[in-house]
Every structure is written in structure tokens, then in C-alpha cells.
JSON list of C-alpha atoms in Angstrom, two decimals:
[
{"chain": "A", "resi": 525, "resn": "UNK", "atom": "CA", "xyz": [59.13, -107.75, -23.86]},
{"chain": "A", "resi": 526, "resn": "UNK", "atom": "CA", "xyz": [59.27, -104.10, -26.03]},
{"chain": "A", "resi": 527, "resn": "UNK", "atom": "CA", "xyz": [61.53, -104.16, -28.68]},
{"chain": "A", "resi": 528, "resn": "UNK", "atom": "CA", "xyz": [65.46, -102.24, -27.82]},
{"chain": "A", "resi": 529, "resn": "UNK", "atom": "CA", "xyz": [66.64, -100.60, -30.90]},
{"chain": "A", "resi": 530, "resn": "UNK", "atom": "CA", "xyz": [69.70, -98.58, -31.07]},
{"chain": "A", "resi": 531, "resn": "UNK", "atom": "CA", "xyz": [70.56, -97.87, -33.92]},
{"chain": "A", "resi": 532, "resn": "UNK", "atom": "CA", "xyz": [74.63, -96.76, -34.26]},
{"chain": "A", "resi": 533, "resn": "UNK", "atom": "CA", "xyz": [76.88, -95.22, -36.96]},
{"chain": "A", "resi": 534, "resn": "UNK", "atom": "CA", "xyz": [80.65, -95.76, -36.59]},
{"chain": "A", "resi": 535, "resn": "UNK", "atom": "CA", "xyz": [82.73, -92.85, -36.58]},
{"chain": "A", "resi": 536, "resn": "UNK", "atom": "CA", "xyz": [85.30, -95.29, -39.47]},
{"chain": "A", "resi": 537, "resn": "UNK", "atom": "CA", "xyz": [82.19, -94.56, -42.36]},
{"chain": "A", "resi": 538, "resn": "UNK", "atom": "CA", "xyz": [81.04, -91.07, -43.76]},
{"chain": "A", "resi": 539, "resn": "UNK", "atom": "CA", "xyz": [78.29, -89.83, -41.50]},
{"chain": "A", "resi": 540, "resn": "UNK", "atom": "CA", "xyz": [74.82, -89.68, -43.63]},
{"chain": "A", "resi": 541, "resn": "UNK", "atom": "CA", "xyz": [71.95, -87.04, -44.07]},
{"chain": "A", "resi": 542, "resn": "UNK", "atom": "CA", "xyz": [69.61, -88.52, -41.28]},
{"chain": "A", "resi": 543, "resn": "UNK", "atom": "CA", "xyz": [69.90, -92.47, -41.14]},
{"chain": "A", "resi": 544, "resn": "UNK", "atom": "CA", "xyz": [72.34, -94.74, -39.05]},
{"chain": "A", "resi": 545, "resn": "UNK", "atom": "CA", "xyz": [74.37, -97.21, -40.72]},
{"chain": "A", "resi": 546, "resn": "UNK", "atom": "CA", "xyz": [72.83, -100.41, -38.39]},
{"chain": "A", "resi": 547, "resn": "UNK", "atom": "CA", "xyz": [69.80, -100.69, -36.99]},
{"chain": "A", "resi": 548, "resn": "UNK", "atom": "CA", "xyz": [70.52, -103.53, -34.65]},
{"chain": "A", "resi": 549, "resn": "UNK", "atom": "CA", "xyz": [67.11, -104.77, -32.82]},
{"chain": "A", "resi": 550, "resn": "UNK", "atom": "CA", "xyz": [66.41, -106.83, -30.24]},
{"chain": "A", "resi": 551, "resn": "UNK", "atom": "CA", "xyz": [62.60, -108.22, -30.44]},
{"chain": "A", "resi": 552, "resn": "UNK", "atom": "CA", "xyz": [59.79, -110.49, -29.93]},
{"chain": "A", "resi": 553, "resn": "UNK", "atom": "CA", "xyz": [57.21, -109.35, -33.05]},
{"chain": "A", "resi": 554, "resn": "UNK", "atom": "CA", "xyz": [58.89, -108.77, -36.11]},
{"chain": "A", "resi": 555, "resn": "UNK", "atom": "CA", "xyz": [56.50, -106.41, -39.65]},
{"chain": "A", "resi": 556, "resn": "UNK", "atom": "CA", "xyz": [57.19, -106.30, -43.19]},
{"chain": "A", "resi": 557, "resn": "UNK", "atom": "CA", "xyz": [55.27, -104.29, -44.56]},
{"chain": "A", "resi": 558, "resn": "UNK", "atom": "CA", "xyz": [54.31, -104.77, -48.58]},
{"chain": "A", "resi": 559, "resn": "UNK", "atom": "CA", "xyz": [55.61, -101.03, -50.24]},
{"chain": "A", "resi": 560, "resn": "UNK", "atom": "CA", "xyz": [52.86, -98.55, -49.49]},
{"chain": "A", "resi": 561, "resn": "UNK", "atom": "CA", "xyz": [52.16, -96.89, -52.85]},
{"chain": "A", "resi": 562, "resn": "UNK", "atom": "CA", "xyz": [50.62, -93.32, -53.82]},
{"chain": "A", "resi": 563, "resn": "UNK", "atom": "CA", "xyz": [46.96, -94.97, -54.23]},
{"chain": "A", "resi": 564, "resn": "UNK", "atom": "CA", "xyz": [44.27, -93.46, -52.11]},
{"chain": "A", "resi": 565, "resn": "UNK", "atom": "CA", "xyz": [41.99, -96.45, -50.56]},
{"chain": "A", "resi": 566, "resn": "UNK", "atom": "CA", "xyz": [40.23, -96.87, -53.84]},
{"chain": "A", "resi": 567, "resn": "UNK", "atom": "CA", "xyz": [42.95, -98.27, -55.77]},
{"chain": "A", "resi": 568, "resn": "UNK", "atom": "CA", "xyz": [43.03, -94.64, -57.43]},
{"chain": "A", "resi": 569, "resn": "UNK", "atom": "CA", "xyz": [47.68, -93.75, -58.90]},
{"chain": "A", "resi": 570, "resn": "UNK", "atom": "CA", "xyz": [47.20, -89.84, -56.52]},
{"chain": "A", "resi": 571, "resn": "UNK", "atom": "CA", "xyz": [49.00, -86.69, -58.44]},
{"chain": "A", "resi": 572, "resn": "UNK", "atom": "CA", "xyz": [50.55, -88.77, -61.64]},
{"chain": "A", "resi": 573, "resn": "UNK", "atom": "CA", "xyz": [52.65, -86.11, -62.35]},
{"chain": "A", "resi": 574, "resn": "UNK", "atom": "CA", "xyz": [53.78, -85.02, -59.14]},
{"chain": "A", "resi": 575, "resn": "UNK", "atom": "CA", "xyz": [56.35, -86.72, -56.28]},
{"chain": "A", "resi": 576, "resn": "UNK", "atom": "CA", "xyz": [55.38, -84.52, -53.35]},
{"chain": "A", "resi": 577, "resn": "UNK", "atom": "CA", "xyz": [51.65, -86.09, -54.39]},
{"chain": "A", "resi": 578, "resn": "UNK", "atom": "CA", "xyz": [52.89, -89.02, -54.44]},
{"chain": "A", "resi": 579, "resn": "UNK", "atom": "CA", "xyz": [55.58, -89.19, -51.32]},
{"chain": "A", "resi": 580, "resn": "UNK", "atom": "CA", "xyz": [51.85, -87.48, -49.20]},
{"chain": "A", "resi": 581, "resn": "UNK", "atom": "CA", "xyz": [49.55, -89.90, -50.06]},
{"chain": "A", "resi": 582, "resn": "UNK", "atom": "CA", "xyz": [52.23, -92.52, -49.24]},
{"chain": "A", "resi": 583, "resn": "UNK", "atom": "CA", "xyz": [53.22, -91.29, -45.93]},
{"chain": "A", "resi": 584, "resn": "UNK", "atom": "CA", "xyz": [49.78, -91.36, -44.84]},
{"chain": "A", "resi": 585, "resn": "UNK", "atom": "CA", "xyz": [48.67, -95.16, -46.39]},
{"chain": "A", "resi": 586, "resn": "UNK", "atom": "CA", "xyz": [52.73, -96.19, -44.46]},
{"chain": "A", "resi": 587, "resn": "UNK", "atom": "CA", "xyz": [50.86, -94.79, -41.39]},
{"chain": "A", "resi": 588, "resn": "UNK", "atom": "CA", "xyz": [47.70, -96.40, -42.10]},
{"chain": "A", "resi": 589, "resn": "UNK", "atom": "CA", "xyz": [49.88, -99.65, -42.21]},
{"chain": "A", "resi": 590, "resn": "UNK", "atom": "CA", "xyz": [51.93, -98.76, -38.84]},
{"chain": "A", "resi": 591, "resn": "UNK", "atom": "CA", "xyz": [49.00, -97.99, -36.76]},
{"chain": "A", "resi": 592, "resn": "UNK", "atom": "CA", "xyz": [47.57, -101.17, -37.92]},
{"chain": "A", "resi": 593, "resn": "UNK", "atom": "CA", "xyz": [49.68, -103.61, -36.62]},
{"chain": "A", "resi": 594, "resn": "UNK", "atom": "CA", "xyz": [50.31, -100.86, -33.08]},
{"chain": "A", "resi": 595, "resn": "UNK", "atom": "CA", "xyz": [53.54, -99.22, -34.42]},
{"chain": "A", "resi": 596, "resn": "UNK", "atom": "CA", "xyz": [54.53, -96.29, -34.72]},
{"chain": "A", "resi": 597, "resn": "UNK", "atom": "CA", "xyz": [57.50, -94.42, -37.37]},
{"chain": "A", "resi": 598, "resn": "UNK", "atom": "CA", "xyz": [59.54, -95.01, -35.17]},
{"chain": "A", "resi": 599, "resn": "UNK", "atom": "CA", "xyz": [59.62, -98.48, -34.49]},
{"chain": "A", "resi": 600, "resn": "UNK", "atom": "CA", "xyz": [60.55, -99.21, -37.93]},
{"chain": "A", "resi": 601, "resn": "UNK", "atom": "CA", "xyz": [63.95, -100.46, -38.92]},
{"chain": "A", "resi": 602, "resn": "UNK", "atom": "CA", "xyz": [64.29, -101.14, -42.31]},
{"chain": "A", "resi": 603, "resn": "UNK", "atom": "CA", "xyz": [62.96, -98.60, -44.97]},
{"chain": "A", "resi": 604, "resn": "UNK", "atom": "CA", "xyz": [63.95, -99.04, -48.97]},
{"chain": "A", "resi": 605, "resn": "UNK", "atom": "CA", "xyz": [62.88, -95.20, -50.80]},
{"chain": "A", "resi": 606, "resn": "UNK", "atom": "CA", "xyz": [62.19, -95.59, -54.40]},
{"chain": "A", "resi": 607, "resn": "UNK", "atom": "CA", "xyz": [61.50, -92.75, -56.84]},
{"chain": "A", "resi": 608, "resn": "UNK", "atom": "CA", "xyz": [61.13, -93.77, -60.37]},
{"chain": "A", "resi": 609, "resn": "UNK", "atom": "CA", "xyz": [64.49, -91.26, -61.64]},
{"chain": "A", "resi": 610, "resn": "UNK", "atom": "CA", "xyz": [67.57, -90.65, -61.97]},
{"chain": "A", "resi": 611, "resn": "UNK", "atom": "CA", "xyz": [67.63, -87.30, -61.37]},
{"chain": "A", "resi": 612, "resn": "UNK", "atom": "CA", "xyz": [69.42, -86.24, -58.21]},
{"chain": "A", "resi": 613, "resn": "UNK", "atom": "CA", "xyz": [67.85, -82.74, -56.86]},
{"chain": "A", "resi": 614, "resn": "UNK", "atom": "CA", "xyz": [64.75, -85.47, -57.30]},
{"chain": "A", "resi": 615, "resn": "UNK", "atom": "CA", "xyz": [65.54, -87.61, -55.25]},
{"chain": "A", "resi": 616, "resn": "UNK", "atom": "CA", "xyz": [67.35, -85.67, -51.83]},
{"chain": "A", "resi": 617, "resn": "UNK", "atom": "CA", "xyz": [63.60, -83.74, -53.23]},
{"chain": "A", "resi": 618, "resn": "UNK", "atom": "CA", "xyz": [62.08, -87.24, -51.67]},
{"chain": "A", "resi": 619, "resn": "UNK", "atom": "CA", "xyz": [64.27, -87.60, -49.28]},
{"chain": "A", "resi": 620, "resn": "UNK", "atom": "CA", "xyz": [64.31, -84.22, -47.44]},
{"chain": "A", "resi": 621, "resn": "UNK", "atom": "CA", "xyz": [59.99, -85.02, -47.89]},
{"chain": "A", "resi": 622, "resn": "UNK", "atom": "CA", "xyz": [59.90, -87.71, -46.26]},
{"chain": "A", "resi": 623, "resn": "UNK", "atom": "CA", "xyz": [62.00, -86.41, -43.25]},
{"chain": "A", "resi": 624, "resn": "UNK", "atom": "CA", "xyz": [60.37, -84.13, -42.88]},
{"chain": "A", "resi": 625, "resn": "UNK", "atom": "CA", "xyz": [56.77, -85.95, -42.95]},
{"chain": "A", "resi": 626, "resn": "UNK", "atom": "CA", "xyz": [55.07, -86.82, -39.72]},
{"chain": "A", "resi": 627, "resn": "UNK", "atom": "CA", "xyz": [56.15, -90.97, -40.97]},
{"chain": "A", "resi": 628, "resn": "UNK", "atom": "CA", "xyz": [60.35, -88.82, -40.80]},
{"chain": "A", "resi": 629, "resn": "UNK", "atom": "CA", "xyz": [60.71, -90.94, -37.44]},
{"chain": "A", "resi": 630, "resn": "UNK", "atom": "CA", "xyz": [60.60, -94.41, -40.07]},
{"chain": "A", "resi": 631, "resn": "UNK", "atom": "CA", "xyz": [63.74, -93.35, -41.17]},
{"chain": "A", "resi": 632, "resn": "UNK", "atom": "CA", "xyz": [66.65, -92.91, -39.20]},
{"chain": "A", "resi": 633, "resn": "UNK", "atom": "CA", "xyz": [67.23, -96.54, -39.32]},
{"chain": "A", "resi": 634, "resn": "UNK", "atom": "CA", "xyz": [69.14, -98.18, -41.89]},
{"chain": "A", "resi": 635, "resn": "UNK", "atom": "CA", "xyz": [67.72, -96.70, -44.79]},
{"chain": "A", "resi": 636, "resn": "UNK", "atom": "CA", "xyz": [68.61, -96.74, -48.38]},
{"chain": "A", "resi": 637, "resn": "UNK", "atom": "CA", "xyz": [67.15, -94.71, -51.51]},
{"chain": "A", "resi": 638, "resn": "UNK", "atom": "CA", "xyz": [66.45, -95.00, -54.75]},
{"chain": "A", "resi": 639, "resn": "UNK", "atom": "CA", "xyz": [66.45, -94.17, -58.42]},
{"chain": "A", "resi": 640, "resn": "UNK", "atom": "CA", "xyz": [64.73, -96.75, -61.01]},
{"chain": "A", "resi": 641, "resn": "UNK", "atom": "CA", "xyz": [63.32, -96.60, -63.56]},
{"chain": "A", "resi": 642, "resn": "UNK", "atom": "CA", "xyz": [59.67, -98.48, -63.52]},
{"chain": "A", "resi": 643, "resn": "UNK", "atom": "CA", "xyz": [56.98, -98.40, -60.93]},
{"chain": "A", "resi": 644, "resn": "UNK", "atom": "CA", "xyz": [54.66, -100.80, -60.56]},
{"chain": "A", "resi": 645, "resn": "UNK", "atom": "CA", "xyz": [51.27, -99.20, -61.45]},
{"chain": "A", "resi": 646, "resn": "UNK", "atom": "CA", "xyz": [51.57, -96.23, -64.85]},
{"chain": "A", "resi": 647, "resn": "UNK", "atom": "CA", "xyz": [52.64, -93.03, -63.04]},
{"chain": "A", "resi": 648, "resn": "UNK", "atom": "CA", "xyz": [54.25, -93.79, -59.70]},
{"chain": "A", "resi": 649, "resn": "UNK", "atom": "CA", "xyz": [56.88, -93.01, -58.97]},
{"chain": "A", "resi": 650, "resn": "UNK", "atom": "CA", "xyz": [57.52, -93.89, -55.76]},
{"chain": "A", "resi": 651, "resn": "UNK", "atom": "CA", "xyz": [57.05, -96.01, -53.02]},
{"chain": "A", "resi": 652, "resn": "UNK", "atom": "CA", "xyz": [58.28, -96.91, -49.66]},
{"chain": "A", "resi": 653, "resn": "UNK", "atom": "CA", "xyz": [59.45, -100.39, -48.68]},
{"chain": "A", "resi": 654, "resn": "UNK", "atom": "CA", "xyz": [58.97, -100.23, -44.74]},
{"chain": "A", "resi": 655, "resn": "UNK", "atom": "CA", "xyz": [60.09, -103.25, -42.02]},
{"chain": "A", "resi": 656, "resn": "UNK", "atom": "CA", "xyz": [58.99, -103.07, -38.03]},
{"chain": "A", "resi": 657, "resn": "UNK", "atom": "CA", "xyz": [60.53, -103.99, -34.50]},
{"chain": "A", "resi": 658, "resn": "UNK", "atom": "CA", "xyz": [56.40, -104.31, -33.03]},
{"chain": "A", "resi": 659, "resn": "UNK", "atom": "CA", "xyz": [55.87, -103.33, -29.20]},
{"chain": "A", "resi": 660, "resn": "UNK", "atom": "CA", "xyz": [54.89, -105.39, -27.14]}
]
């Protein structure tokens, strides 16, 4: 069975900037990716002062993780984006850069964007958590 994914925005709820309020999944297998951090293959932080460079590394890492389970961004059914900032402009920048990236289709499903006070690695500004309905 190939995962059937239906994305819904009820008319009674507010419009969204690209994500859907509800994602319904009929799948036989699901993958839960660990939070994808802006670390390179050697475990070094990329772009310590740059949200943009960190997002680019997170995208590379997330695409690599998806490929490891034979999935693509369109198979993502839930995402949570963490940005170390309380500035709405920075949060908006993160959203726009992620949705414009090769990972962009992942954020069309149910998605949450959070500004947080701290992330796990010193200097880390961004992390992305993905849930995937695996194709057969």
C-alpha cells in the first residue's frame, strides 16, 4: 500500500502561509526523524551566526535522512521548526527559506514554527523535526 496523504484546510479556520491545518495519513509505515540540526558530517556546527547557513545545512541533513528511508519531502506529514529567536522577522525568514528550499514540500502538511530560547548545541539557531509516511 502506498501512503495516502490528504491535506485539509477547513473553510472555518484561518488561511495559512502554505501549510495545512490537518493532514490525514493512511500508511503502513511511519518514520520519525530526530531533530535535524545544522551540523556537518563531522559534527561541526555550520554558520554559527547565520540562520540562513544553518537552514541550508538542516535542509541537506533532512534530505539525506529522508533518502535513507527512501522518502521524499512530499512524504512528510508533520513538521516542527525550532528557531532560536523571539523576533517575528527572523521566524518569517526561516519559514520562507525552508519553504523555498528543496525540502519545501515537507512544510505543506501540518506544521508548527516555534521561537525558542535555546537549542541543544552552542550557537545552534535552527532545528527541524519531521514525521514521514513511508512509501512502499
